[in-house]
mmCIF file of C-alpha atoms in Angstrom:
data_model
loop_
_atom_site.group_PDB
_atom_site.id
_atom_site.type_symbol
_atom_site.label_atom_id
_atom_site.label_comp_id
_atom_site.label_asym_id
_atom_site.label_seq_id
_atom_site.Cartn_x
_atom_site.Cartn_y
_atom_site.Cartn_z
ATOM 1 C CA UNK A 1 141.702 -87.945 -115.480
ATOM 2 C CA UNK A 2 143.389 -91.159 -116.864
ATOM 3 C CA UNK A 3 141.188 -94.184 -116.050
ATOM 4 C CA UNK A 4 144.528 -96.004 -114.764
ATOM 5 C CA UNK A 5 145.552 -93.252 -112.530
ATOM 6 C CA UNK A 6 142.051 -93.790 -110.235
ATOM 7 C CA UNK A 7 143.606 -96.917 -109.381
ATOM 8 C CA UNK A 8 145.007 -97.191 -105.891
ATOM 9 C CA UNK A 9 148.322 -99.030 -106.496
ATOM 10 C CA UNK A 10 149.313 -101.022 -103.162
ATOM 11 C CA UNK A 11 153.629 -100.225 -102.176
ATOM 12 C CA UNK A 12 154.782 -102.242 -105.188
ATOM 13 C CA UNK A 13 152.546 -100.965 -107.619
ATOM 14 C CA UNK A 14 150.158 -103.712 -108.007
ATOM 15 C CA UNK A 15 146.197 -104.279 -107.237
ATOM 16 C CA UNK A 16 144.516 -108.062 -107.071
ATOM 17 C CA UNK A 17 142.422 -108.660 -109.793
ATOM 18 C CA UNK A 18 139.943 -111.671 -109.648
ATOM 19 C CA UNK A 19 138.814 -113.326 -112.473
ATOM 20 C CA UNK A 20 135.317 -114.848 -112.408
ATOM 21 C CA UNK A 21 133.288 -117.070 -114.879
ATOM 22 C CA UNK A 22 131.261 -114.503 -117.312
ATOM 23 C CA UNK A 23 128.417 -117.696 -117.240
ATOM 24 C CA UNK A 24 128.480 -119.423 -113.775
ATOM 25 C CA UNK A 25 129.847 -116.289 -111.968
ATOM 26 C CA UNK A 26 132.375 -119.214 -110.154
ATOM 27 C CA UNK A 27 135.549 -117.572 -109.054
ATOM 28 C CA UNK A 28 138.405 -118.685 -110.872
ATOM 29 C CA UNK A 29 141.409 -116.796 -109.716
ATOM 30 C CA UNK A 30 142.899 -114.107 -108.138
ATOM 31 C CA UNK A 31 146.637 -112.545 -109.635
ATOM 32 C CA UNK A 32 147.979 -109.228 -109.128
ATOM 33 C CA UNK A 33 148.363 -106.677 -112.217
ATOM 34 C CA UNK A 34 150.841 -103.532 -112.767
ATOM 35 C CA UNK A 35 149.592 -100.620 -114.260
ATOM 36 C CA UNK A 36 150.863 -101.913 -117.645
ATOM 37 C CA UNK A 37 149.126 -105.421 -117.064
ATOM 38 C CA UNK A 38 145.952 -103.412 -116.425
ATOM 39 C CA UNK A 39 146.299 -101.381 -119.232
ATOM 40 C CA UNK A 40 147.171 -104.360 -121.368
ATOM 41 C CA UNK A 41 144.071 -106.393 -120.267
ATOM 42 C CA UNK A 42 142.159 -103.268 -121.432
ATOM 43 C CA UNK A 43 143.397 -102.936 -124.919
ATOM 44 C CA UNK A 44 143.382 -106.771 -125.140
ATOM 45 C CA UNK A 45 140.260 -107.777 -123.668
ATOM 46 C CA UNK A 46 142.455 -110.102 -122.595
ATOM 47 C CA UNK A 47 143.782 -111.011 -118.824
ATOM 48 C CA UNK A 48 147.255 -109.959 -118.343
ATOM 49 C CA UNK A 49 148.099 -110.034 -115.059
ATOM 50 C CA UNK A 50 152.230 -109.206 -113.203
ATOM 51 C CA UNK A 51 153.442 -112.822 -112.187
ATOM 52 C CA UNK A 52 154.930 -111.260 -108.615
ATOM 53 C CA UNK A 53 157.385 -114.589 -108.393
ATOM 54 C CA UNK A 54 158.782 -114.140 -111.942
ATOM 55 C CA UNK A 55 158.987 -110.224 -111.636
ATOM 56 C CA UNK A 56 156.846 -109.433 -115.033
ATOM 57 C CA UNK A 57 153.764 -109.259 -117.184
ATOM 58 C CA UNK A 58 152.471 -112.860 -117.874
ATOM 59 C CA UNK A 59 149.643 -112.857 -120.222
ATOM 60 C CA UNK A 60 147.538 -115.755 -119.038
ATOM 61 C CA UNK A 61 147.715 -118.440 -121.018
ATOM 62 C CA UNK A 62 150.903 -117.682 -122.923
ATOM 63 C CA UNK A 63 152.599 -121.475 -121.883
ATOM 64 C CA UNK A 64 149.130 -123.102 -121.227
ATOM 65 C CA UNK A 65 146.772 -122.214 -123.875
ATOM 66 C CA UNK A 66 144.306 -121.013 -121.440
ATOM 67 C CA UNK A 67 143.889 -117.553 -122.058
ATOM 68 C CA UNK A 68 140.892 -115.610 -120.321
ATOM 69 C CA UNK A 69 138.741 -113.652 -122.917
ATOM 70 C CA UNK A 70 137.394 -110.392 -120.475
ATOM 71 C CA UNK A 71 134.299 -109.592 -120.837
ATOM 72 C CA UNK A 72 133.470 -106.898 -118.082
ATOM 73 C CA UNK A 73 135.937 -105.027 -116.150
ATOM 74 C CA UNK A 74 135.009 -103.510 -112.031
ATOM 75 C CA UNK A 75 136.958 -101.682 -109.590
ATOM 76 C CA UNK A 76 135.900 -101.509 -106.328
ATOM 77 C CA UNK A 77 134.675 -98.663 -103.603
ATOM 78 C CA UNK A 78 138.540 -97.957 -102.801
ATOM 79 C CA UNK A 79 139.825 -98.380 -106.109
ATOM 80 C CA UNK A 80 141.999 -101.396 -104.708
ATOM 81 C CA UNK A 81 140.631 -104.178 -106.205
ATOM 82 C CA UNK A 82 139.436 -105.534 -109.962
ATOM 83 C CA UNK A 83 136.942 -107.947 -110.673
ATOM 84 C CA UNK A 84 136.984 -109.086 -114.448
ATOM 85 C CA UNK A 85 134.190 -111.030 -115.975
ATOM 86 C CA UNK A 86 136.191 -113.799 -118.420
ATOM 87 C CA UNK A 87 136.161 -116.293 -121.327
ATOM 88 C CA UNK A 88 137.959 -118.981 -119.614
ATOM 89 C CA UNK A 89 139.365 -120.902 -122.683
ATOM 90 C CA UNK A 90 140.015 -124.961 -122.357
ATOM 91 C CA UNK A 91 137.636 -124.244 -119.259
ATOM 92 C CA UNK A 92 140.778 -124.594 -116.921
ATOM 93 C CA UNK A 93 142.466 -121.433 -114.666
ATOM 94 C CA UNK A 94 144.606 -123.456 -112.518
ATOM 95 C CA UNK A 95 148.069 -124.508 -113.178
ATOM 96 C CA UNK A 96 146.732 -128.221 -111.185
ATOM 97 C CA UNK A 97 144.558 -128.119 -114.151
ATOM 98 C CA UNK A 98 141.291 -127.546 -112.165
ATOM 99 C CA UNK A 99 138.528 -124.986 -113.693
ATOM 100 C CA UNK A 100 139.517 -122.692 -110.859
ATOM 101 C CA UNK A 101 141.821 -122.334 -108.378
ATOM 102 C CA UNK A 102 139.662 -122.333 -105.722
ATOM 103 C CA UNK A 103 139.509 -126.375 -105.400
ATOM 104 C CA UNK A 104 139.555 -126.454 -101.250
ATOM 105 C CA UNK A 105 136.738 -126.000 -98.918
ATOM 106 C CA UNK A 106 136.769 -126.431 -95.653
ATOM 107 C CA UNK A 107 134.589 -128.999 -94.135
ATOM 108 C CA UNK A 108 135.327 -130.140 -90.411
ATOM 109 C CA UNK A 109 138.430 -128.291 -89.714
ATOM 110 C CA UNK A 110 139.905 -129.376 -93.147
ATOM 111 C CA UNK A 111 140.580 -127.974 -96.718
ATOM 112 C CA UNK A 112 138.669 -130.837 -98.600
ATOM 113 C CA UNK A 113 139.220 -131.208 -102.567
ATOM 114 C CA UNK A 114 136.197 -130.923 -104.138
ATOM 115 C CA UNK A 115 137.799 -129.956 -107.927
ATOM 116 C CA UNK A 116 138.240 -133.160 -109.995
ATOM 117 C CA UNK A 117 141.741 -132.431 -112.071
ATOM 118 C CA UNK A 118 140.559 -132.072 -115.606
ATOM 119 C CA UNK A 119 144.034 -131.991 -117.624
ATOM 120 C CA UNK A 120 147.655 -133.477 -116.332
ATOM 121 C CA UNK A 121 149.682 -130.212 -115.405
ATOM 122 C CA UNK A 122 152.420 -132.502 -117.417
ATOM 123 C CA UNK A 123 150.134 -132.290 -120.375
ATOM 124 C CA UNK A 124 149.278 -128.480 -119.945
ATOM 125 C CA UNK A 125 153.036 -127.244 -119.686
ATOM 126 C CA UNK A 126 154.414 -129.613 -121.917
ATOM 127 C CA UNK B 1 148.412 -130.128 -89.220
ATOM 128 C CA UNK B 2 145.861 -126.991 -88.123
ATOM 129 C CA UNK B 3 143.915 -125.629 -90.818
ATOM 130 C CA UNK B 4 144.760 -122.488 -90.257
ATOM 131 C CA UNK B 5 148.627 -123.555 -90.249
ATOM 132 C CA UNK B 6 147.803 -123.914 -94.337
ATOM 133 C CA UNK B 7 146.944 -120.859 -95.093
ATOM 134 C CA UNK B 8 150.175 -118.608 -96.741
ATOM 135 C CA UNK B 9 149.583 -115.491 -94.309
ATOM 136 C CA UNK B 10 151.338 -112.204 -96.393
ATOM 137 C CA UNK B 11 154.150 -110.108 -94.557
ATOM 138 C CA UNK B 12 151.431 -108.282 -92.776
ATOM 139 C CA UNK B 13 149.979 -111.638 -91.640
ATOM 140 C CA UNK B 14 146.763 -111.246 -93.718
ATOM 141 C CA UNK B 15 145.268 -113.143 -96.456
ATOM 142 C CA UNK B 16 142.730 -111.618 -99.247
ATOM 143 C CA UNK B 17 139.257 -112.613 -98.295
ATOM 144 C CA UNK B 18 136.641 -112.252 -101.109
ATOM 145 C CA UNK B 19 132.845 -112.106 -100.470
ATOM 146 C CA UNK B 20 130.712 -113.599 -103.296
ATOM 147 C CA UNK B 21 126.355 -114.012 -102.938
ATOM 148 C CA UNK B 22 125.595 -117.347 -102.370
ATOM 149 C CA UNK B 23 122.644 -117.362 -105.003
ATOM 150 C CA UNK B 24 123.341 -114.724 -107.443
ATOM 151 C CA UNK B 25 127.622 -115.543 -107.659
ATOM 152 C CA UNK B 26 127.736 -111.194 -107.512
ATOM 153 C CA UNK B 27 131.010 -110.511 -105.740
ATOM 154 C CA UNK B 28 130.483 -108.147 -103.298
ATOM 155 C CA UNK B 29 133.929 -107.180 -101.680
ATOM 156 C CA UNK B 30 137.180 -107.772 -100.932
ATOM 157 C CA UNK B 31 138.467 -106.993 -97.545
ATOM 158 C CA UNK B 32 141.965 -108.743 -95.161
ATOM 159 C CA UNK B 33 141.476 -111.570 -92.889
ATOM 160 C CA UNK B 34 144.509 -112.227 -89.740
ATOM 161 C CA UNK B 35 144.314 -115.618 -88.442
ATOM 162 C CA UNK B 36 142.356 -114.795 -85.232
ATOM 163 C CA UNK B 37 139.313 -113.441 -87.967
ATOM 164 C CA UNK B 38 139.753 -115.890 -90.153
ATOM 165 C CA UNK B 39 139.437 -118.535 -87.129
ATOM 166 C CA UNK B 40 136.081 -116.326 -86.176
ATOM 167 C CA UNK B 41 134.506 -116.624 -89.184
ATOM 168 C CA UNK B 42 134.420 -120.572 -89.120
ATOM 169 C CA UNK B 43 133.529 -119.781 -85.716
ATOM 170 C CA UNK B 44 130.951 -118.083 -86.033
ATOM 171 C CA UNK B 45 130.158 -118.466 -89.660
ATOM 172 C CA UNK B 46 129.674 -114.794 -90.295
ATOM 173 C CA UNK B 47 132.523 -112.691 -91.903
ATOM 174 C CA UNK B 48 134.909 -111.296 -89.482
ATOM 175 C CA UNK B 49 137.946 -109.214 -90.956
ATOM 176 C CA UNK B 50 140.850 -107.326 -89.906
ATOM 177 C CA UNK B 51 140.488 -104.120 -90.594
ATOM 178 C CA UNK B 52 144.099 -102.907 -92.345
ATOM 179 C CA UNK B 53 143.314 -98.677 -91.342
ATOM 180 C CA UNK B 54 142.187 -99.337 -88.074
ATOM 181 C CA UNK B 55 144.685 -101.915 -87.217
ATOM 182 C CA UNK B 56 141.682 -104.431 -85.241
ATOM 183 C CA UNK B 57 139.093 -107.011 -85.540
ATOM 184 C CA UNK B 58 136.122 -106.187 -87.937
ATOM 185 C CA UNK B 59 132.674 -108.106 -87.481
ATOM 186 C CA UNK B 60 131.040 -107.081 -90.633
ATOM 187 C CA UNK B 61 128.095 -105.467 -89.603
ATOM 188 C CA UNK B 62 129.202 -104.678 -86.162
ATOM 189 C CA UNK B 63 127.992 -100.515 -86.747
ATOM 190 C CA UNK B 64 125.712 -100.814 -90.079
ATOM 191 C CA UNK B 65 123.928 -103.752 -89.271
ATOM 192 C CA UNK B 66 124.774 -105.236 -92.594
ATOM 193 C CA UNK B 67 126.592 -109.376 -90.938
ATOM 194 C CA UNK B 68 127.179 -111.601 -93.463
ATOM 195 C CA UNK B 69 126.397 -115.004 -93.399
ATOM 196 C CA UNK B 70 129.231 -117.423 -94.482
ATOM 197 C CA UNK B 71 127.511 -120.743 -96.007
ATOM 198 C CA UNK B 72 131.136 -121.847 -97.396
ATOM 199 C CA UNK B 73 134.862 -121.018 -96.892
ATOM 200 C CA UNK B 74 137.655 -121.818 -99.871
ATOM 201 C CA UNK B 75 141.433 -121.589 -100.453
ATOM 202 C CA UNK B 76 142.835 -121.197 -103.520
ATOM 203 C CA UNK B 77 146.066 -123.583 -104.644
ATOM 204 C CA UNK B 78 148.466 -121.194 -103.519
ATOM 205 C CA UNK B 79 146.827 -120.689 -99.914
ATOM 206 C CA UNK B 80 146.721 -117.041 -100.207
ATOM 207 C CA UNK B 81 142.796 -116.358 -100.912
ATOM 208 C CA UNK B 82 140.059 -116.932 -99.554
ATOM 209 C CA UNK B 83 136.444 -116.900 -101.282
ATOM 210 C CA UNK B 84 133.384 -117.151 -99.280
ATOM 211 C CA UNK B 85 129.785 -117.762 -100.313
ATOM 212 C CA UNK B 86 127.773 -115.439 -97.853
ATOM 213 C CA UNK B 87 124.328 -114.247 -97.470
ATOM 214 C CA UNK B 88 124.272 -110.048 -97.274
ATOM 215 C CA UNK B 89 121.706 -109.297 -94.411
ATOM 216 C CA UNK B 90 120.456 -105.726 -96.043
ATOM 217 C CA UNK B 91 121.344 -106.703 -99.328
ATOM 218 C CA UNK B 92 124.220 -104.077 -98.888
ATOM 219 C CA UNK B 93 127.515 -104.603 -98.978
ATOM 220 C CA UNK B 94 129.554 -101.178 -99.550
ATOM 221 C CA UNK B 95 129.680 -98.583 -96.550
ATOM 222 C CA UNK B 96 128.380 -96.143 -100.225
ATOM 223 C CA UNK B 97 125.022 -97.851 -99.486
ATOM 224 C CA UNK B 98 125.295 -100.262 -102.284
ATOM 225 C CA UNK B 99 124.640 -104.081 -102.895
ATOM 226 C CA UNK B 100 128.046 -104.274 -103.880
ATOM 227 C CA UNK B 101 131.459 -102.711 -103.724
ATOM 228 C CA UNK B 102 132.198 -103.183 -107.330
ATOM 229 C CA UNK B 103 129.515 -100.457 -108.491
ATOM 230 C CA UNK B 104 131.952 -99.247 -111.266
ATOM 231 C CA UNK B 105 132.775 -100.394 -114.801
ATOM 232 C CA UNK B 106 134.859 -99.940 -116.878
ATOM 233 C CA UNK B 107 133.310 -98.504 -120.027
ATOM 234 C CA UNK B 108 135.638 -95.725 -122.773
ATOM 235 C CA UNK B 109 138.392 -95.506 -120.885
ATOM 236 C CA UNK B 110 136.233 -94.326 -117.954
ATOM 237 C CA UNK B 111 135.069 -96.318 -114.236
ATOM 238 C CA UNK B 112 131.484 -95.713 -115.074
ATOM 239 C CA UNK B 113 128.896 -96.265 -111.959
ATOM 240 C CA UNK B 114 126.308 -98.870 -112.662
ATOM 241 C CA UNK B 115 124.829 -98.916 -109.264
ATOM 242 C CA UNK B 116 121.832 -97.152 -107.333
ATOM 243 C CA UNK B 117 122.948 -96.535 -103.650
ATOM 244 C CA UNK B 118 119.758 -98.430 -101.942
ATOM 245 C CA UNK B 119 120.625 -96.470 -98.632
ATOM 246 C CA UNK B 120 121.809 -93.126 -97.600
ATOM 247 C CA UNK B 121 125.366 -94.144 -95.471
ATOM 248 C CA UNK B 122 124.169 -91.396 -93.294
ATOM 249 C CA UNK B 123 121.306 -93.534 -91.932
ATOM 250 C CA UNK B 124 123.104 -96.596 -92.194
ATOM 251 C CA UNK B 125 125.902 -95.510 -89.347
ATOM 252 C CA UNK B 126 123.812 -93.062 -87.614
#
């Protein structure tokens, strides 16, 4: 049986993936991937996820730089979800230009911002 | 503005709620928060889902015991996904018995398993 047909595909054909730090084990992001996104990451050892707003593959990193190098890839107990170990290159995930995406805690009833920005978006997208 | 009122709930009216260990960084599932569960976990600060095949509330633990303690809750930039830094009571996450629901790897083209199952899931919901 083909690897990519264990997957459990949700109704548009996609699965979240999460990327975490391979060093700190932080959790960087979450995307969705398409079976050719998966299948791309694979051969790559690269993350390419399926950008759902733009409708197709977007290899991270392509306009930013920041590519993630994968290093380990998981599925989970019902095949629904993929955890990648990654290389996170310039050390930023987020298009705010935060090491990850998950900048917000809550605290008090409140999404705080504990993430210092570490690059202008303006700079990263230029 | 209510904190809750920040999160971007899906079509369904769930958000992706990822468990991670609070000392090791392992993530150990992924499973769907509503607002009422997500509300219950800051509550209570144990994990509280919504459980997409039965269509209701899901205390983690409720029938195996296995509650998870939630010492921090984040968003990501986009608002839809949440990461959580919990303690495992058991040390078992899956309902297969093991630590974790990402127990497979992907290794030639094949989802290898790299986990022991600690406990049989017979006596776990017996």
């Amino acid at each position: 049986m083909n690897w990519l047909d264990e997957v459990k595909w949700d109704g548009d054909g996609l699965i979240p993936a999460i990327a975490q730090d391979y060093q700190s084990g932080r959790v960087l992001m979450m995307a969705w991937m398409n079976r050719e996104s998966l299948q791309l990451t694979a051969e790559k050892m690269e993350a390419v996820y399926f950008s759902r707003s733009r409708g197709k593959l977007w290899h991270k990193g392509e306009s930013s730089g920041h590519m993630q190098k994968v290093h380990e890839l998981r599925l989970d107990c019902d095949a629904d979800m993929i955890v990648m170990q990654v290389e996170q290159r310039g050390g930023i995930a987020c298009h705010t230009g935060r090491e990850s995406c998950l900048y917000r805690k809550l605290e008090n009833k409140q999404w705080l911002i504990t993430d210092p920005v570490l690059k202008d978006p303006k700079e990263i997208y230029s």
